[in-house]
Coordinates of C-alpha atoms in Angstrom, one line a residue:
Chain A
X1 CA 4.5 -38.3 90.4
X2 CA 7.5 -39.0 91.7
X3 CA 7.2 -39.4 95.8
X4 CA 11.0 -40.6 96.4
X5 CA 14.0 -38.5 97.3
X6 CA 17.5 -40.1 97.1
X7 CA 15.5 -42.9 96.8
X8 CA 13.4 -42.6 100.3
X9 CA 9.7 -42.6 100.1
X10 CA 8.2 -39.4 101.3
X11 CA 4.6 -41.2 101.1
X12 CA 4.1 -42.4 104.8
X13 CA 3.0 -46.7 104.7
X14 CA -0.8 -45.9 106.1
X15 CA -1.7 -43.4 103.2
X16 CA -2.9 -44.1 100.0
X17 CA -0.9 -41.9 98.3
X18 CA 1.0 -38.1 98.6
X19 CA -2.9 -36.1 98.0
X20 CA -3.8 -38.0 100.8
X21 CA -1.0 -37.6 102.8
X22 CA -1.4 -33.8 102.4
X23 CA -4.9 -33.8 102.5
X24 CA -4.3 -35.0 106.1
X25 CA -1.9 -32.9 106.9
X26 CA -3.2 -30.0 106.0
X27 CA -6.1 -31.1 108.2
X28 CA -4.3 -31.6 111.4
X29 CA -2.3 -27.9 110.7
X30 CA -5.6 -26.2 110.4
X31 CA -6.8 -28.0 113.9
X32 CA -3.6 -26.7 115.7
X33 CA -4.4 -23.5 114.4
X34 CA -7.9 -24.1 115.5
X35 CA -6.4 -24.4 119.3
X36 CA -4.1 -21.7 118.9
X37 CA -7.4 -19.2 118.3
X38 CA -8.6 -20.1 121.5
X39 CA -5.4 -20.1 123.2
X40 CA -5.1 -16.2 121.8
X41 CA -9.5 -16.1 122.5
X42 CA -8.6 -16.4 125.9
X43 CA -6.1 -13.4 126.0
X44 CA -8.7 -11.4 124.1
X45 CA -11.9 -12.2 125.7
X46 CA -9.6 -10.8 129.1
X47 CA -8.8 -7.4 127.3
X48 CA -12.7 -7.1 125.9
X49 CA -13.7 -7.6 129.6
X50 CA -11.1 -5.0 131.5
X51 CA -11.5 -2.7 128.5
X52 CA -15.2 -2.5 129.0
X53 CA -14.9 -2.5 133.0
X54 CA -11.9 0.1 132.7
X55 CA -12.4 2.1 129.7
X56 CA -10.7 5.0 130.9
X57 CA -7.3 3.5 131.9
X58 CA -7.0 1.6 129.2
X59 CA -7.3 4.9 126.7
X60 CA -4.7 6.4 129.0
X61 CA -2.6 3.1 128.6
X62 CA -3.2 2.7 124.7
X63 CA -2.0 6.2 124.2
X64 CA 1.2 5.5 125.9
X65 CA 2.2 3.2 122.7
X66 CA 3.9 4.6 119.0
X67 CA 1.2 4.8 116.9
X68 CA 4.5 4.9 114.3
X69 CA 5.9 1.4 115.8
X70 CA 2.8 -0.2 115.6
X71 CA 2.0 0.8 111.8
X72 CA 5.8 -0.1 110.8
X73 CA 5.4 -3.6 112.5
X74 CA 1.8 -4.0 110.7
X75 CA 3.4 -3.6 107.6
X76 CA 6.0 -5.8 108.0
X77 CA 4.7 -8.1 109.2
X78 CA 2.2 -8.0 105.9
X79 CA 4.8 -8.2 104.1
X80 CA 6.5 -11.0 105.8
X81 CA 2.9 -12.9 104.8
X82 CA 3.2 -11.8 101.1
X83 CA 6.9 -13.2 100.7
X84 CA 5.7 -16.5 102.6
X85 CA 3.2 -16.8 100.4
X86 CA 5.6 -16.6 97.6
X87 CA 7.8 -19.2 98.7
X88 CA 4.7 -21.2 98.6
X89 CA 4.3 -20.1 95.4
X90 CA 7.9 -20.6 94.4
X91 CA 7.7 -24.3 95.9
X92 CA 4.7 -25.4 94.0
X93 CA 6.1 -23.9 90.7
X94 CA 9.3 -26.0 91.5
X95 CA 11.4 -22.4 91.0
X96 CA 13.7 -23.3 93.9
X97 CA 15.7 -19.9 93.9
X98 CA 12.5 -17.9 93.9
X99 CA 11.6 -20.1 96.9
X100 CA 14.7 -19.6 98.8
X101 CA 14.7 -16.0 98.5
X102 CA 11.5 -15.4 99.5
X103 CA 12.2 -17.5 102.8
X104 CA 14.9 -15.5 103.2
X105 CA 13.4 -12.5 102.9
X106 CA 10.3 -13.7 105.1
X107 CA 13.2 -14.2 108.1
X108 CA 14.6 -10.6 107.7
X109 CA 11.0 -9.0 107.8
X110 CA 10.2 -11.4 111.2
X111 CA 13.5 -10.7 113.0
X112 CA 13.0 -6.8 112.0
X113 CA 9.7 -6.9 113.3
X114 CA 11.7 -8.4 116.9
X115 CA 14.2 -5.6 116.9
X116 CA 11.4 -3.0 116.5
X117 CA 9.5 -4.8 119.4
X118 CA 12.5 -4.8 121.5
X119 CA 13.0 -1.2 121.1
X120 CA 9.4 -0.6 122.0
X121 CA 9.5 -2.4 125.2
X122 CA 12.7 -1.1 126.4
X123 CA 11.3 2.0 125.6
X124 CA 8.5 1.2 128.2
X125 CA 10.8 -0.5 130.4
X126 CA 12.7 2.8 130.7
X127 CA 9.3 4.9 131.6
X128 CA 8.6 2.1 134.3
X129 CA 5.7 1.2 132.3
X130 CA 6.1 -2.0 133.7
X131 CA 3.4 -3.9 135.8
X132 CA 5.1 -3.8 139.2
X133 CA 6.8 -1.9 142.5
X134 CA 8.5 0.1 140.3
X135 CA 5.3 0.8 138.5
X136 CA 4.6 4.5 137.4
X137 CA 2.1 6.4 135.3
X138 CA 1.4 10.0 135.3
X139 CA -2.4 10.5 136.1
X140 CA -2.5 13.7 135.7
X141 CA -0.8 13.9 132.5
X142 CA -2.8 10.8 131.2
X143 CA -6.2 13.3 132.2
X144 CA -6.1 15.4 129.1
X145 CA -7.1 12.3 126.9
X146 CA -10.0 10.8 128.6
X147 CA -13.0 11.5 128.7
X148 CA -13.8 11.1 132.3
X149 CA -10.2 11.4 134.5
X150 CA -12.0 11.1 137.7
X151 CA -12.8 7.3 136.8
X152 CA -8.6 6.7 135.9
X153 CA -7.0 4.9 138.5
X154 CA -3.6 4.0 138.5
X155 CA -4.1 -0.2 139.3
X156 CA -6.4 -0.2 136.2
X157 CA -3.4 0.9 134.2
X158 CA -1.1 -1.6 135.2
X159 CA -3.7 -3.9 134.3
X160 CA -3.6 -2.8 130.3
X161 CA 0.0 -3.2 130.8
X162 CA -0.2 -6.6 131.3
X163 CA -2.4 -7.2 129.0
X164 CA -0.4 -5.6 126.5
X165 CA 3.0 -7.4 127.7
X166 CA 0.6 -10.9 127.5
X167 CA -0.7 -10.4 124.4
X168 CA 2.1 -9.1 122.5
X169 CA 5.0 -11.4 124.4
X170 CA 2.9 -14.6 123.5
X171 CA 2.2 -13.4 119.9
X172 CA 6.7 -12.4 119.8
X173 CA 7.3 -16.1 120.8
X174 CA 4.8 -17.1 118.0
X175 CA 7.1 -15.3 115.7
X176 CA 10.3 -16.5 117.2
X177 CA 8.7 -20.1 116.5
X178 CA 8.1 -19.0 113.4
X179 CA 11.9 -18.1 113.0
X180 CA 12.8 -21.2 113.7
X181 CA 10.5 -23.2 111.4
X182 CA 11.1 -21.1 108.9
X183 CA 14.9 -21.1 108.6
X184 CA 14.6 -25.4 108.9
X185 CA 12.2 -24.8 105.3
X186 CA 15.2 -22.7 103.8
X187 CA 17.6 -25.2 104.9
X188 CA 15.4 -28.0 103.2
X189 CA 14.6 -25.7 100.3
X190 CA 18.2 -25.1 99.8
X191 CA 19.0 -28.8 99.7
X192 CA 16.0 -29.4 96.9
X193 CA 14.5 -31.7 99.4
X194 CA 10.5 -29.7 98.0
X195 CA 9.1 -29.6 94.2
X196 CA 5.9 -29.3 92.6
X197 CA 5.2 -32.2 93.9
X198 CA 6.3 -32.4 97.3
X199 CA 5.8 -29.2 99.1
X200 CA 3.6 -29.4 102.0
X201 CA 6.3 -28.5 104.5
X202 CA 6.4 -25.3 103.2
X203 CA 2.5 -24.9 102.7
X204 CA 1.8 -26.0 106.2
X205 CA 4.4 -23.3 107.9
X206 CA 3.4 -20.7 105.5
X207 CA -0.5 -21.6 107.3
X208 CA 1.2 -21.0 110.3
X209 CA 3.1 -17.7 109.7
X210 CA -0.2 -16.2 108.0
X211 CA -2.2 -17.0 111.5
X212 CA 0.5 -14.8 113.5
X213 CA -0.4 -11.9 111.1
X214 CA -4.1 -12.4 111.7
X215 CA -3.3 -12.5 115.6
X216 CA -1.0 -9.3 114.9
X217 CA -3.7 -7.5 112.7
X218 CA -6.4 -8.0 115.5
X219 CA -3.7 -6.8 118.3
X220 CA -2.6 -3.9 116.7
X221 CA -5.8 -1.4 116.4
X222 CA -7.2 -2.7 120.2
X223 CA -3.8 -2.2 121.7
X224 CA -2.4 1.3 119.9
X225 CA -5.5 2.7 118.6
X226 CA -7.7 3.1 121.3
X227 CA -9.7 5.9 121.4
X228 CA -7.2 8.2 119.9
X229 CA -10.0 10.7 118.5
Chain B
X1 CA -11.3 -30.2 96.0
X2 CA -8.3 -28.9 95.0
X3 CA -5.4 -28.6 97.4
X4 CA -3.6 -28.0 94.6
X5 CA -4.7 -24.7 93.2
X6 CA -2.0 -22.7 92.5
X7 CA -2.3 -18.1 93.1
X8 CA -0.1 -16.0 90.8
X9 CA 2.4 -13.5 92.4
X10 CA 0.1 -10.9 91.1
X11 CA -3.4 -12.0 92.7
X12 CA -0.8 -12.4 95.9
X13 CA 0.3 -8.5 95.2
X14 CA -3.4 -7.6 95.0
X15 CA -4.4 -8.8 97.9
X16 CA -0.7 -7.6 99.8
X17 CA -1.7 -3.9 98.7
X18 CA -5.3 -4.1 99.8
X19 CA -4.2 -5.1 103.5
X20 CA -2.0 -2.1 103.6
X21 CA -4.7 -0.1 102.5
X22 CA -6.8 -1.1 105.1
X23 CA -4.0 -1.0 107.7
X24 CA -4.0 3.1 106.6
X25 CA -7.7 3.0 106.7
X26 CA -8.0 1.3 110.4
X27 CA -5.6 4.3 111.8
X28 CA -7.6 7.0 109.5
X29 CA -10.5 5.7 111.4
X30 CA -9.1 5.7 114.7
X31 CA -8.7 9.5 114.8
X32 CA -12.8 10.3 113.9
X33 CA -14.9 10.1 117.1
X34 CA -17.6 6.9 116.4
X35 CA -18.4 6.9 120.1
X36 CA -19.1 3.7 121.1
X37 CA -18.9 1.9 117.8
X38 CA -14.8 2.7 117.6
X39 CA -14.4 -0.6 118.2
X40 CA -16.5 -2.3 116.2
X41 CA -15.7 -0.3 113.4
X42 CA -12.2 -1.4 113.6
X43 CA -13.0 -4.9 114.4
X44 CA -15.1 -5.0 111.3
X45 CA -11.7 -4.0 109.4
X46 CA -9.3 -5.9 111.3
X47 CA -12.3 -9.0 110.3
X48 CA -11.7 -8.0 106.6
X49 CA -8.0 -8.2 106.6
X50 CA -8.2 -11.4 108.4
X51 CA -10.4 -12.7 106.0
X52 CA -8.4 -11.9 102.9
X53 CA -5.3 -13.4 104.7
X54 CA -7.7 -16.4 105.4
X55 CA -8.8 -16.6 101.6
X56 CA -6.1 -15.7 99.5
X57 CA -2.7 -16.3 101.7
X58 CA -3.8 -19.5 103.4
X59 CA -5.8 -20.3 100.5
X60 CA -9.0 -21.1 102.1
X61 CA -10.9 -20.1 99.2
X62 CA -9.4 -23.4 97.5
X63 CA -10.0 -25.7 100.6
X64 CA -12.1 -28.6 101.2
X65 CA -15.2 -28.7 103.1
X66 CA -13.5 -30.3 106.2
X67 CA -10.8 -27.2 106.3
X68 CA -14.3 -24.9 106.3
X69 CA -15.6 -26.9 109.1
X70 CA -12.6 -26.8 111.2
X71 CA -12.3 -22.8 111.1
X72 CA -16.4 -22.1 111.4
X73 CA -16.0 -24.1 114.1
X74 CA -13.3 -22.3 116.0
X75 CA -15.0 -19.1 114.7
X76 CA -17.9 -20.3 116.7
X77 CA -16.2 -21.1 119.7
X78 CA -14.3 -18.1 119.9
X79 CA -17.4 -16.0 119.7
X80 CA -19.1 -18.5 122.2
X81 CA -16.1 -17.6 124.5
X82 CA -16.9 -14.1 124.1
X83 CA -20.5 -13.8 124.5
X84 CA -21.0 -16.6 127.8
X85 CA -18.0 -14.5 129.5
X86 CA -19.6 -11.4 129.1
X87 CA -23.1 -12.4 129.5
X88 CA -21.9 -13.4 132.7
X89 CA -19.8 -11.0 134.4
X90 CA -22.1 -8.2 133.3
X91 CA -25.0 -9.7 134.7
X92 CA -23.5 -9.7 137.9
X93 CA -25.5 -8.9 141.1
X94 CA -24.9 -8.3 144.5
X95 CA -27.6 -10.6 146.4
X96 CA -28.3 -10.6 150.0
X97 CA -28.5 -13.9 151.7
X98 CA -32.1 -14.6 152.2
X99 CA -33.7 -15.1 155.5
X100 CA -33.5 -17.7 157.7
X101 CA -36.7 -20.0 157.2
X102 CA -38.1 -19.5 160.8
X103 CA -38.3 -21.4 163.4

């Protein structure tokens, strides 16, 4: 096993040896991710509440969202897991082109998955869908999909809004982290700093990324598919 | 334990296919009128395409106990968020304030 790079130990002095050093690693990753779930559990736990309490606003919210732009985003960002997971798969098998690629690829897919969020919002932005004094929903347009109008008040709307900017604003700066992390890997990729034996860098962000689809995959049918029968 | 297991581009295909599938499924679903179990219903798919992400891309399936323990455990905390906030705030009552104990 070779743990040196240009001569530099990559083993840390207080572990045993690199399977250790991963080992822990790995372990700390999966804890961060552990605080991120109830960072996002909050989020949800406040949409499950005002969704039960306001059922009827937030169908008339939900149905103000593409359907289209959600599914498009969904897969991409699927497929932004899959080639992550391929430049995990690249790293360990040492195929360093493979690796880079997919990294590459992974970056494309997250900053398309931006550009269709930012047409989304200003799309909302230009309807005044936007919690505030310029706030405005049509009531009376929004009656025909509920099932009981009279209960649809226009406060309760703004408060799906929110929501939805909350919820999908904190999970964009998750993936704009994710940007960033993941163009350092292809810079360290590029340089043949990972191998088959050294590649927990690249495992550990590719932990990360995969946990942003899971937030995205559990965001996507509360938000846009609510009550659409 | 093996940290160390490596997943072939095509088991990573599989399981890249199946979430798409269920992505179509989950809006399929969404247009048939379950009532009140809409919801759970796509929970319960949204919980299968986290769990293949879980087992497959983050390689769960190939993880030590102490990985296990750390998501259970955040599972269970999460849900414990869930069900104490809403066992509270629907239990709600308006109470009068009793009366003065006389005299």
């Amino acid at each position: 096993m070779s743990d040196t790079l240009n001569g530099q130990s990559r083993l840390a002095h207080h572990f045993v040896d690199l399977q250790q050093q991963k080992s822990a690693a790995t372990l700390g990753m999966w804890l961060f991710l552990a605080t991120e779930v109830l960072f996002f559990g909050g989020l949800f736990v406040a949409y499950t509440l005002y969704k039960l309490k306001y059922y009827e606003a937030f169908v008339a919210g939900s149905h103000e969202l593409s359907i289209t732009l959600g599914c498009v985003n969904t897969a991409i960002l699927i497929t932004s897991s899959l080639t992550m997971a391929l430049g995990v798969y690249g790293a360990q098998t040492g195929r360093k082109a493979f690796a880079c690629n997919s990294l590459l690829a992974t970056l494309a897919l997250a900053g398309a998955f931006l550009v269709v969020k930012y047409f989304e919002w200003s799309a909302k932005f230009e309807h005044h869908l936007v919690p505030g004094p310029d706030f405005q929903f049509d009531v009376t347009h929004a009656a025909a999909v509920v099932a009981n109008p009279e209960l649809l008040r226009i406060e309760h709307v703004k408060m799906f809004f929110i929501l939805y900017y909350i919820m999908t604003g904190l999970h964009g700066i998750h993936v704009v982290a994710g940007i960033g992390v993941i163009a350092w890997l292809y810079t360290q990729a590029r340089k043949g700093v990972y191998s088959a034996e050294y590649y927990t860098p690249v495992e550990l962000v590719g932990l990360y990324w995969h946990f942003v689809d899971i937030v995205w995959i559990f965001l996507f049918p509360l938000l846009y598919l609510l009550g659409r029968h | 334990m093996s940290l160390d297991h490596i997943l072939t581009p095509r088991a990573y295909l599989t399981v890249f296919f199946m979430l798409l599938v269920l992505t179509a499924v989950t809006v399929y679903v969404a247009f048939i009128d379950f009532g009140a179990w809409s919801t759970p219903v796509a929970m319960a798919i949204a919980i299968i395409k986290a769990t293949l992400v879980l087992l497959y891309f983050m390689h769960l399936r190939y993880s030590d106990g102490l990985t296990w323990l750390v998501i259970v455990s955040s599972f269970i905390m999460l849900v414990a968020l869930v069900l104490i906030t809403l066992g509270d705030v629907f239990t709600r009552t308006m109470t009068t304030a009793p009366p003065a104990l006389g005299m």
